[in-house]
Amino acid sequence: QVQLVESGGGLVQAGGSLRLSCEASGDSFSITDMGWLRPGPGNRRETVAVINSGGETIYHDSVKGRFTISRDNAKNTVYLQMNSLKPEDTDVYVCFAEHQSPGLVQEYRGQGTQVTVSS
């Protein structure tokens, strides 16, 4: 079992910045990928950014050059630095983590944190 707790959401004006944090607890030793997703337009899941245990990253096209994902493995924490925010970035941002055990990969999610960008 893995528990994820997010923080750092809020209200910001367009062009501003926010930093999201997500701390994992429980059986965090077996976590591989961590990242952030949002429901997106039409409530279709968008994977915003992913980082693996080796630090390799993948970003959604809409946030490339503006968002940066990072990870502190010693603290079991993943961060999302969000710069040059746009009103269309408004959404609930959910932290996720993939946990591997013999023969099984499970995805755990946090409760989500609201990000609202005003124009």
N, CA, C and O atoms as a GROMACS GRO file, in nm:
protein
  476
    1GLN      N    1   0.084  -0.119   0.000
    1GLN     CA    2   0.000   0.000   0.000
    1GLN      C    3   0.087   0.124   0.000
    1GLN      O    4   0.190   0.132   0.067
    2VAL      N    5   0.041   0.221  -0.079
    2VAL     CA    6   0.112   0.350  -0.088
    2VAL      C    7   0.010   0.460  -0.067
    2VAL      O    8  -0.099   0.457  -0.124
    3GLN      N    9   0.045   0.557   0.014
    3GLN     CA   10  -0.039   0.674   0.034
    3GLN      C   11   0.032   0.795  -0.025
    3GLN      O   12   0.154   0.811  -0.011
    4LEU      N   13  -0.046   0.878  -0.092
    4LEU     CA   14   0.009   0.997  -0.158
    4LEU      C   15  -0.064   1.120  -0.106
    4LEU      O   16  -0.187   1.123  -0.103
    5VAL      N   17   0.011   1.220  -0.066
    5VAL     CA   18  -0.048   1.344  -0.016
    5VAL      C   19   0.009   1.461  -0.093
    5VAL      O   20   0.129   1.485  -0.093
    6GLU      N   21  -0.081   1.533  -0.161
    6GLU     CA   22  -0.039   1.648  -0.243
    6GLU      C   23  -0.054   1.778  -0.165
    6GLU      O   24  -0.131   1.788  -0.069
    7SER      N   25   0.022   1.876  -0.208
    7SER     CA   26   0.007   2.012  -0.156
    7SER      C   27   0.056   2.110  -0.261
    7SER      O   28   0.127   2.073  -0.354
    8GLY      N   29   0.018   2.236  -0.243
    8GLY     CA   30   0.073   2.341  -0.329
    8GLY      C   31  -0.020   2.400  -0.430
    8GLY      O   32   0.018   2.494  -0.501
    9GLY      N   33  -0.142   2.350  -0.441
    9GLY     CA   34  -0.235   2.408  -0.537
    9GLY      C   35  -0.283   2.544  -0.489
    9GLY      O   36  -0.249   2.588  -0.379
   10GLY      N   37  -0.361   2.610  -0.573
   10GLY     CA   38  -0.414   2.740  -0.535
   10GLY      C   39  -0.459   2.821  -0.654
   10GLY      O   40  -0.474   2.770  -0.765
   11LEU      N   41  -0.480   2.950  -0.628
   11LEU     CA   42  -0.525   3.045  -0.730
   11LEU      C   43  -0.410   3.135  -0.768
   11LEU      O   44  -0.341   3.189  -0.682
   12VAL      N   45  -0.388   3.151  -0.897
   12VAL     CA   46  -0.279   3.235  -0.945
   12VAL      C   47  -0.324   3.304  -1.073
   12VAL      O   48  -0.409   3.252  -1.146
   13GLN      N   49  -0.267   3.420  -1.100
   13GLN     CA   50  -0.297   3.488  -1.224
   13GLN      C   51  -0.219   3.428  -1.340
   13GLN      O   52  -0.114   3.367  -1.322
   14ALA      N   53  -0.273   3.446  -1.459
   14ALA     CA   54  -0.204   3.398  -1.578
   14ALA      C   55  -0.062   3.455  -1.583
   14ALA      O   56  -0.040   3.573  -1.555
   15GLY      N   57   0.032   3.369  -1.618
   15GLY     CA   58   0.172   3.408  -1.619
   15GLY      C   59   0.244   3.378  -1.490
   15GLY      O   60   0.367   3.387  -1.483
   16GLY      N   61   0.170   3.344  -1.388
   16GLY     CA   62   0.230   3.317  -1.258
   16GLY      C   63   0.281   3.175  -1.246
   16GLY      O   64   0.282   3.099  -1.343
   17SER      N   65   0.324   3.140  -1.125
   17SER     CA   66   0.385   3.010  -1.099
   17SER      C   67   0.325   2.946  -0.975
   17SER      O   68   0.279   3.014  -0.884
   18LEU      N   69   0.328   2.816  -0.974
   18LEU     CA   70   0.292   2.737  -0.857
   18LEU      C   71   0.386   2.616  -0.854
   18LEU      O   72   0.438   2.572  -0.956
   19ARG      N   73   0.406   2.564  -0.733
   19ARG     CA   74   0.485   2.443  -0.716
   19ARG      C   75   0.402   2.343  -0.639
   19ARG      O   76   0.361   2.368  -0.526
   20LEU      N   77   0.378   2.227  -0.701
   20LEU     CA   78   0.305   2.119  -0.638
   20LEU      C   79   0.403   2.018  -0.579
   20LEU      O   80   0.509   1.993  -0.635
   21SER      N   81   0.364   1.962  -0.465
   21SER     CA   82   0.444   1.857  -0.403
   21SER      C   83   0.357   1.737  -0.376
   21SER      O   84   0.236   1.750  -0.355
   22CYS      N   85   0.417   1.622  -0.377
   22CYS     CA   86   0.345   1.497  -0.347
   22CYS      C   87   0.439   1.403  -0.274
   22CYS      O   88   0.541   1.360  -0.328
   23GLU      N   89   0.404   1.372  -0.151
   23GLU     CA   90   0.486   1.284  -0.069
   23GLU      C   91   0.423   1.146  -0.060
   23GLU      O   92   0.304   1.134  -0.032
   24ALA      N   93   0.502   1.045  -0.085
   24ALA     CA   94   0.456   0.907  -0.077
   24ALA      C   95   0.497   0.846   0.056
   24ALA      O   96   0.606   0.872   0.107
   25SER      N   97   0.408   0.766   0.112
   25SER     CA   98   0.439   0.693   0.234
   25SER      C   99   0.386   0.551   0.220
   25SER      O  100   0.317   0.517   0.124
   26GLY      N  101   0.419   0.470   0.317
   26GLY     CA  102   0.382   0.329   0.309
   26GLY      C  103   0.493   0.251   0.241
   26GLY      O  104   0.610   0.272   0.272
   27ASP      N  105   0.458   0.164   0.150
   27ASP     CA  106   0.557   0.080   0.082
   27ASP      C  107   0.617   0.156  -0.036
   27ASP      O  108   0.605   0.114  -0.151
   28SER      N  109   0.680   0.268  -0.006
   28SER     CA  110   0.731   0.354  -0.113
   28SER      C  111   0.859   0.300  -0.175
   28SER      O  112   0.903   0.350  -0.279
   29PHE      N  113   0.920   0.198  -0.113
   29PHE     CA  114   1.046   0.144  -0.165
   29PHE      C  115   1.030   0.088  -0.304
   29PHE      O  116   1.123   0.094  -0.384
   30SER      N  117   0.912   0.035  -0.334
   30SER     CA  118   0.891  -0.032  -0.462
   30SER      C  119   0.823   0.057  -0.566
   30SER      O  120   0.770   0.007  -0.666
   31ILE      N  121   0.825   0.188  -0.543
   31ILE     CA  122   0.767   0.280  -0.641
   31ILE      C  123   0.863   0.300  -0.756
   31ILE      O  124   0.983   0.320  -0.736
   32THR      N  125   0.812   0.294  -0.876
   32THR     CA  126   0.894   0.319  -0.995
   32THR      C  127   0.861   0.458  -1.048
   32THR      O  128   0.924   0.556  -1.007
   33ASP      N  129   0.765   0.469  -1.138
   33ASP     CA  130   0.728   0.600  -1.192
   33ASP      C  131   0.640   0.679  -1.096
   33ASP      O  132   0.557   0.623  -1.024
   34MET      N  133   0.661   0.809  -1.096
   34MET     CA  134   0.572   0.901  -1.026
   34MET      C  135   0.539   1.015  -1.121
   34MET      O  136   0.617   1.046  -1.212
   35GLY      N  137   0.423   1.077  -1.099
   35GLY     CA  138   0.390   1.186  -1.189
   35GLY      C  139   0.261   1.255  -1.150
   35GLY      O  140   0.209   1.238  -1.040
   36TRP      N  141   0.213   1.334  -1.244
   36TRP     CA  142   0.091   1.413  -1.224
   36TRP      C  143   0.000   1.396  -1.343
   36TRP      O  144   0.045   1.391  -1.458
   37LEU      N  145  -0.128   1.387  -1.315
   37LEU     CA  146  -0.226   1.382  -1.422
   37LEU      C  147  -0.338   1.481  -1.390
   37LEU      O  148  -0.350   1.527  -1.277
   38ARG      N  149  -0.416   1.512  -1.489
   38ARG     CA  150  -0.533   1.598  -1.470
   38ARG      C  151  -0.645   1.546  -1.559
   38ARG      O  152  -0.617   1.483  -1.661
   39PRO      N  153  -0.769   1.571  -1.522
   39PRO     CA  154  -0.880   1.519  -1.602
   39PRO      C  155  -0.879   1.571  -1.745
   39PRO      O  156  -0.908   1.496  -1.838
   40GLY      N  157  -0.844   1.700  -1.765
   40GLY     CA  158  -0.834   1.752  -1.900
   40GLY      C  159  -0.970   1.778  -1.964
   40GLY      O  160  -1.074   1.750  -1.904
   41PRO      N  161  -0.970   1.834  -2.086
   41PRO     CA  162  -1.094   1.864  -2.158
   41PRO      C  163  -1.179   1.739  -2.178
   41PRO      O  164  -1.128   1.633  -2.213
   42GLY      N  165  -1.308   1.752  -2.155
   42GLY     CA  166  -1.396   1.638  -2.172
   42GLY      C  167  -1.371   1.528  -2.070
   42GLY      O  168  -1.413   1.414  -2.089
   43ASN      N  169  -1.303   1.562  -1.963
   43ASN     CA  170  -1.273   1.466  -1.857
   43ASN      C  171  -1.192   1.347  -1.908
   43ASN      O  172  -1.203   1.236  -1.855
   44ARG      N  173  -1.111   1.372  -2.010
   44ARG     CA  174  -1.021   1.269  -2.058
   44ARG      C  175  -0.888   1.286  -1.986
   44ARG      O  176  -0.831   1.395  -1.986
   45ARG      N  177  -0.839   1.182  -1.927
   45ARG     CA  178  -0.716   1.188  -1.850
   45ARG      C  179  -0.601   1.238  -1.935
   45ARG      O  180  -0.576   1.188  -2.045
   46GLU      N  181  -0.531   1.337  -1.881
   46GLU     CA  182  -0.407   1.383  -1.941
   46GLU      C  183  -0.294   1.357  -1.842
   46GLU      O  184  -0.299   1.401  -1.728
   47THR      N  185  -0.194   1.286  -1.886
   47THR     CA  186  -0.076   1.270  -1.804
   47THR      C  187   0.011   1.393  -1.827
   47THR      O  188   0.066   1.412  -1.935
   48VAL      N  189   0.022   1.476  -1.726
   48VAL     CA  190   0.092   1.603  -1.738
   48VAL      C  191   0.243   1.582  -1.745
   48VAL      O  192   0.311   1.636  -1.832
   49ALA      N  193   0.293   1.502  -1.653
   49ALA     CA  194   0.438   1.478  -1.648
   49ALA      C  195   0.465   1.351  -1.569
   49ALA      O  196   0.394   1.319  -1.474
   50VAL      N  197   0.568   1.281  -1.609
   50VAL     CA  198   0.608   1.156  -1.544
   50VAL      C  199   0.759   1.158  -1.525
   50VAL      O  200   0.833   1.208  -1.609
   51ILE      N  201   0.803   1.101  -1.413
   51ILE     CA  202   0.946   1.086  -1.389
   51ILE      C  203   0.970   0.947  -1.333
   51ILE      O  204   0.899   0.902  -1.243
   52ASN      N  205   1.070   0.879  -1.386
   52ASN     CA  206   1.099   0.745  -1.333
   52ASN      C  207   1.204   0.754  -1.223
   52ASN      O  208   1.256   0.861  -1.192
   53SER      N  209   1.235   0.641  -1.166
   53SER     CA  210   1.327   0.640  -1.052
   53SER      C  211   1.467   0.684  -1.090
   53SER      O  212   1.546   0.723  -1.005
   54GLY      N  213   1.498   0.678  -1.220
   54GLY     CA  214   1.627   0.724  -1.268
   54GLY      C  215   1.632   0.869  -1.307
   54GLY      O  216   1.737   0.920  -1.346
   55GLY      N  217   1.518   0.936  -1.299
   55GLY     CA  218   1.513   1.079  -1.330
   55GLY      C  219   1.474   1.113  -1.472
   55GLY      O  220   1.474   1.230  -1.510
   56GLU      N  221   1.442   1.014  -1.552
   56GLU     CA  222   1.398   1.041  -1.689
   56GLU      C  223   1.256   1.095  -1.687
   56GLU      O  224   1.172   1.049  -1.609
   57THR      N  225   1.228   1.194  -1.772
   57THR     CA  226   1.100   1.263  -1.766
   57THR      C  227   1.028   1.261  -1.900
   57THR      O  228   1.089   1.251  -2.007
   58ILE      N  229   0.896   1.270  -1.893
   58ILE     CA  230   0.810   1.283  -2.010
   58ILE      C  231   0.705   1.388  -1.976
   58ILE      O  232   0.652   1.390  -1.865
   59TYR      N  233   0.676   1.474  -2.073
   59TYR     CA  234   0.579   1.581  -2.052
   59TYR      C  235   0.469   1.578  -2.158
   59TYR      O  236   0.492   1.537  -2.272
   60HIS      N  237   0.350   1.621  -2.119
   60HIS     CA  238   0.245   1.644  -2.216
   60HIS      C  239   0.287   1.763  -2.302
   60HIS      O  240   0.350   1.857  -2.253
   61ASP      N  241   0.251   1.758  -2.430
   61ASP     CA  242   0.294   1.864  -2.522
   61ASP      C  243   0.252   2.002  -2.474
   61ASP      O  244   0.324   2.100  -2.496
   62SER      N  245   0.138   2.012  -2.410
   62SER     CA  246   0.084   2.142  -2.373
   62SER      C  247   0.163   2.210  -2.260
   62SER      O  248   0.147   2.330  -2.238
   63VAL      N  249   0.248   2.136  -2.190
   63VAL     CA  250   0.320   2.194  -2.078
   63VAL      C  251   0.472   2.197  -2.100
   63VAL      O  252   0.546   2.247  -2.015
   64LYS      N  253   0.517   2.143  -2.211
   64LYS     CA  254   0.661   2.141  -2.237
   64LYS      C  255   0.717   2.282  -2.238
   64LYS      O  256   0.660   2.373  -2.299
   65GLY      N  257   0.828   2.300  -2.171
   65GLY     CA  258   0.892   2.431  -2.164
   65GLY      C  259   0.838   2.519  -2.053
   65GLY      O  260   0.895   2.625  -2.025
   66ARG      N  261   0.728   2.479  -1.990
   66ARG     CA  262   0.667   2.559  -1.883
   66ARG      C  263   0.668   2.486  -1.749
   66ARG      O  264   0.686   2.549  -1.645
   67PHE      N  265   0.649   2.356  -1.752
   67PHE     CA  266   0.644   2.277  -1.629
   67PHE      C  267   0.770   2.192  -1.618
   67PHE      O  268   0.827   2.147  -1.718
   68THR      N  269   0.813   2.172  -1.494
   68THR     CA  270   0.928   2.086  -1.468
   68THR      C  271   0.895   1.990  -1.355
   68THR      O  272   0.855   2.032  -1.246
   69ILE      N  273   0.911   1.862  -1.381
   69ILE     CA  274   0.890   1.761  -1.277
   69ILE      C  275   1.025   1.720  -1.221
   69ILE      O  276   1.123   1.706  -1.294
   70SER      N  277   1.029   1.701  -1.091
   70SER     CA  278   1.152   1.656  -1.027
   70SER      C  279   1.116   1.562  -0.913
   70SER      O  280   1.000   1.549  -0.874
   71ARG      N  281   1.217   1.497  -0.861
   71ARG     CA  282   1.190   1.392  -0.762
   71ARG      C  283   1.304   1.385  -0.663
   71ARG      O  284   1.421   1.393  -0.699
   72ASP      N  285   1.269   1.370  -0.538
   72ASP     CA  286   1.366   1.348  -0.430
   72ASP      C  287   1.339   1.209  -0.376
   72ASP      O  288   1.249   1.190  -0.295
   73ASN      N  289   1.417   1.113  -0.420
   73ASN     CA  290   1.393   0.975  -0.380
   73ASN      C  291   1.415   0.955  -0.229
   73ASN      O  292   1.349   0.870  -0.168
   74ALA      N  293   1.504   1.031  -0.170
   74ALA     CA  294   1.530   1.017  -0.027
   74ALA      C  295   1.408   1.060   0.055
   74ALA      O  296   1.384   1.009   0.164
   75LYS      N  297   1.332   1.155   0.000
   75LYS     CA  298   1.212   1.204   0.070
   75LYS      C  299   1.084   1.144   0.015
   75LYS      O  300   0.975   1.176   0.061
   76ASN      N  301   1.098   1.056  -0.084
   76ASN     CA  302   0.980   0.994  -0.149
   76ASN      C  303   0.882   1.101  -0.195
   76ASN      O  304   0.761   1.087  -0.179
   77THR      N  305   0.935   1.207  -0.252
   77THR     CA  306   0.853   1.321  -0.290
   77THR      C  307   0.878   1.358  -0.435
   77THR      O  308   0.991   1.357  -0.483
   78VAL      N  309   0.769   1.390  -0.505
   78VAL     CA  310   0.778   1.438  -0.642
   78VAL      C  311   0.722   1.580  -0.646
   78VAL      O  312   0.626   1.613  -0.575
   79TYR      N  313   0.782   1.662  -0.728
   79TYR     CA  314   0.744   1.803  -0.738
   79TYR      C  315   0.704   1.836  -0.882
   79TYR      O  316   0.751   1.774  -0.977
   80LEU      N  317   0.617   1.935  -0.895
   80LEU     CA  318   0.584   1.988  -1.026
   80LEU      C  319   0.593   2.140  -1.019
   80LEU      O  320   0.508   2.205  -0.959
   81GLN      N  321   0.696   2.194  -1.080
   81GLN     CA  322   0.711   2.338  -1.087
   81GLN      C  323   0.636   2.386  -1.212
   81GLN      O  324   0.667   2.344  -1.324
   82MET      N  325   0.540   2.472  -1.191
   82MET     CA  326   0.453   2.517  -1.299
   82MET      C  327   0.477   2.666  -1.320
   82MET      O  328   0.443   2.747  -1.234
   83ASN      N  329   0.534   2.701  -1.433
   83ASN     CA  330   0.560   2.840  -1.467
   83ASN      C  331   0.478   2.883  -1.587
   83ASN      O  332   0.423   2.800  -1.660
   84SER      N  333   0.469   3.014  -1.607
   84SER     CA  334   0.394   3.069  -1.721
   84SER      C  335   0.256   3.006  -1.731
   84SER      O  336   0.213   2.963  -1.839
   85LEU      N  337   0.187   3.000  -1.620
   85LEU     CA  338   0.057   2.933  -1.616
   85LEU      C  339  -0.045   3.004  -1.703
   85LEU      O  340  -0.045   3.127  -1.715
   86LYS      N  341  -0.133   2.925  -1.762
   86LYS     CA  342  -0.237   2.974  -1.851
   86LYS      C  343  -0.374   2.935  -1.794
   86LYS      O  344  -0.383   2.837  -1.720
   87PRO      N  345  -0.479   3.010  -1.827
   87PRO     CA  346  -0.613   2.972  -1.778
   87PRO      C  347  -0.650   2.828  -1.815
   87PRO      O  348  -0.720   2.762  -1.738
   88GLU      N  349  -0.604   2.780  -1.928
   88GLU     CA  350  -0.637   2.643  -1.967
   88GLU      C  351  -0.564   2.537  -1.883
   88GLU      O  352  -0.591   2.418  -1.897
   89ASP      N  353  -0.472   2.579  -1.797
   89ASP     CA  354  -0.409   2.486  -1.704
   89ASP      C  355  -0.497   2.460  -1.581
   89ASP      O  356  -0.467   2.373  -1.500
   90THR      N  357  -0.605   2.536  -1.568
   90THR     CA  358  -0.696   2.518  -1.455
   90THR      C  359  -0.752   2.377  -1.454
   90THR      O  360  -0.810   2.331  -1.552
   91ASP      N  361  -0.734   2.309  -1.341
   91ASP     CA  362  -0.781   2.171  -1.330
   91ASP      C  363  -0.745   2.119  -1.191
   91ASP      O  364  -0.680   2.187  -1.112
   92VAL      N  365  -0.788   1.997  -1.163
   92VAL     CA  366  -0.743   1.926  -1.044
   92VAL      C  367  -0.621   1.843  -1.084
   92VAL      O  368  -0.628   1.762  -1.177
   93TYR      N  369  -0.513   1.862  -1.015
   93TYR     CA  370  -0.390   1.790  -1.045
   93TYR      C  371  -0.375   1.676  -0.944
   93TYR      O  372  -0.376   1.697  -0.822
   94VAL      N  373  -0.362   1.557  -0.997
   94VAL     CA  374  -0.358   1.437  -0.915
   94VAL      C  375  -0.222   1.372  -0.926
   94VAL      O  376  -0.174   1.345  -1.035
   95CYS      N  377  -0.161   1.347  -0.814
   95CYS     CA  378  -0.032   1.277  -0.809
   95CYS      C  379  -0.057   1.127  -0.824
   95CYS      O  380  -0.153   1.074  -0.768
   96PHE      N  381   0.029   1.060  -0.897
   96PHE     CA  382   0.018   0.914  -0.905
   96PHE      C  383   0.155   0.850  -0.890
   96PHE      O  384   0.258   0.913  -0.913
   97ALA      N  385   0.152   0.724  -0.850
   97ALA     CA  386   0.276   0.648  -0.835
   97ALA      C  387   0.250   0.505  -0.878
   97ALA      O  388   0.146   0.447  -0.846
   98GLU      N  389   0.345   0.449  -0.949
   98GLU     CA  390   0.335   0.308  -0.988
   98GLU      C  391   0.419   0.226  -0.891
   98GLU      O  392   0.535   0.255  -0.864
   99HIS      N  393   0.356   0.123  -0.840
   99HIS     CA  394   0.418   0.036  -0.740
   99HIS      C  395   0.433  -0.103  -0.799
   99HIS      O  396   0.337  -0.160  -0.850
  100GLN      N  397   0.552  -0.154  -0.792
  100GLN     CA  398   0.578  -0.288  -0.847
  100GLN      C  399   0.599  -0.389  -0.736
  100GLN      O  400   0.673  -0.366  -0.641
  101SER      N  401   0.532  -0.502  -0.751
  101SER     CA  402   0.557  -0.617  -0.667
  101SER      C  403   0.563  -0.738  -0.761
  101SER      O  404   0.526  -0.725  -0.878
  102PRO      N  405   0.608  -0.852  -0.714
  102PRO     CA  406   0.623  -0.967  -0.806
  102PRO      C  407   0.495  -0.995  -0.883
  102PRO      O  408   0.393  -1.031  -0.825
  103GLY      N  409   0.503  -0.980  -1.015
  103GLY     CA  410   0.390  -1.011  -1.100
  103GLY      C  411   0.278  -0.910  -1.102
  103GLY      O  412   0.173  -0.937  -1.161
  104LEU      N  413   0.296  -0.796  -1.041
  104LEU     CA  414   0.187  -0.699  -1.030
  104LEU      C  415   0.240  -0.557  -1.030
  104LEU      O  416   0.335  -0.525  -0.959
  105VAL      N  417   0.176  -0.472  -1.111
  105VAL     CA  418   0.203  -0.329  -1.110
  105VAL      C  419   0.073  -0.258  -1.076
  105VAL      O  420  -0.028  -0.277  -1.143
  106GLN      N  421   0.076  -0.176  -0.972
  106GLN     CA  422  -0.044  -0.104  -0.930
  106GLN      C  423  -0.019   0.045  -0.937
  106GLN      O  424   0.092   0.092  -0.910
  107GLU      N  425  -0.123   0.119  -0.973
  107GLU     CA  426  -0.114   0.264  -0.972
  107GLU      C  427  -0.192   0.318  -0.853
  107GLU      O  428  -0.310   0.286  -0.833
  108TYR      N  429  -0.125   0.400  -0.776
  108TYR     CA  430  -0.190   0.468  -0.665
  108TYR      C  431  -0.204   0.616  -0.699
  108TYR      O  432  -0.120   0.673  -0.770
  109ARG      N  433  -0.310   0.679  -0.649
  109ARG     CA  434  -0.335   0.820  -0.674
  109ARG      C  435  -0.364   0.895  -0.546
  109ARG      O  436  -0.418   0.839  -0.450
  110GLY      N  437  -0.328   1.021  -0.545
  110GLY     CA  438  -0.365   1.106  -0.433
  110GLY      C  439  -0.505   1.162  -0.451
  110GLY      O  440  -0.576   1.125  -0.545
  111GLN      N  441  -0.544   1.249  -0.361
  111GLN     CA  442  -0.678   1.307  -0.364
  111GLN      C  443  -0.690   1.418  -0.468
  111GLN      O  444  -0.800   1.449  -0.513
  112GLY      N  445  -0.578   1.476  -0.504
  112GLY     CA  446  -0.582   1.585  -0.601
  112GLY      C  447  -0.574   1.721  -0.534
  112GLY      O  448  -0.617   1.738  -0.420
  113THR      N  449  -0.519   1.815  -0.605
  113THR     CA  450  -0.511   1.952  -0.556
  113THR      C  451  -0.554   2.046  -0.668
  113THR      O  452  -0.512   2.032  -0.783
  114GLN      N  453  -0.640   2.142  -0.632
  114GLN     CA  454  -0.698   2.232  -0.733
  114GLN      C  455  -0.599   2.340  -0.772
  114GLN      O  456  -0.538   2.405  -0.686
  115VAL      N  457  -0.583   2.359  -0.901
  115VAL     CA  458  -0.505   2.470  -0.956
  115VAL      C  459  -0.599   2.554  -1.039
  115VAL      O  460  -0.662   2.504  -1.133
  116THR      N  461  -0.609   2.681  -1.005
  116THR     CA  462  -0.696   2.773  -1.078
  116THR      C  463  -0.613   2.891  -1.127
  116THR      O  464  -0.547   2.959  -1.049
  117VAL      N  465  -0.618   2.914  -1.259
  117VAL     CA  466  -0.543   3.022  -1.320
  117VAL      C  467  -0.641   3.124  -1.376
  117VAL      O  468  -0.719   3.092  -1.466
  118SER      N  469  -0.637   3.244  -1.323
  118SER     CA  470  -0.729   3.348  -1.369
  118SER      C  471  -0.666   3.429  -1.483
  118SER      O  472  -0.545   3.446  -1.489
  119SER      N  473  -0.752   3.476  -1.571
  119SER     CA  474  -0.702   3.554  -1.687
  119SER      C  475  -0.692   3.702  -1.654
  119SER      O  476  -0.652   3.781  -1.739
   0.00000   0.00000   0.00000
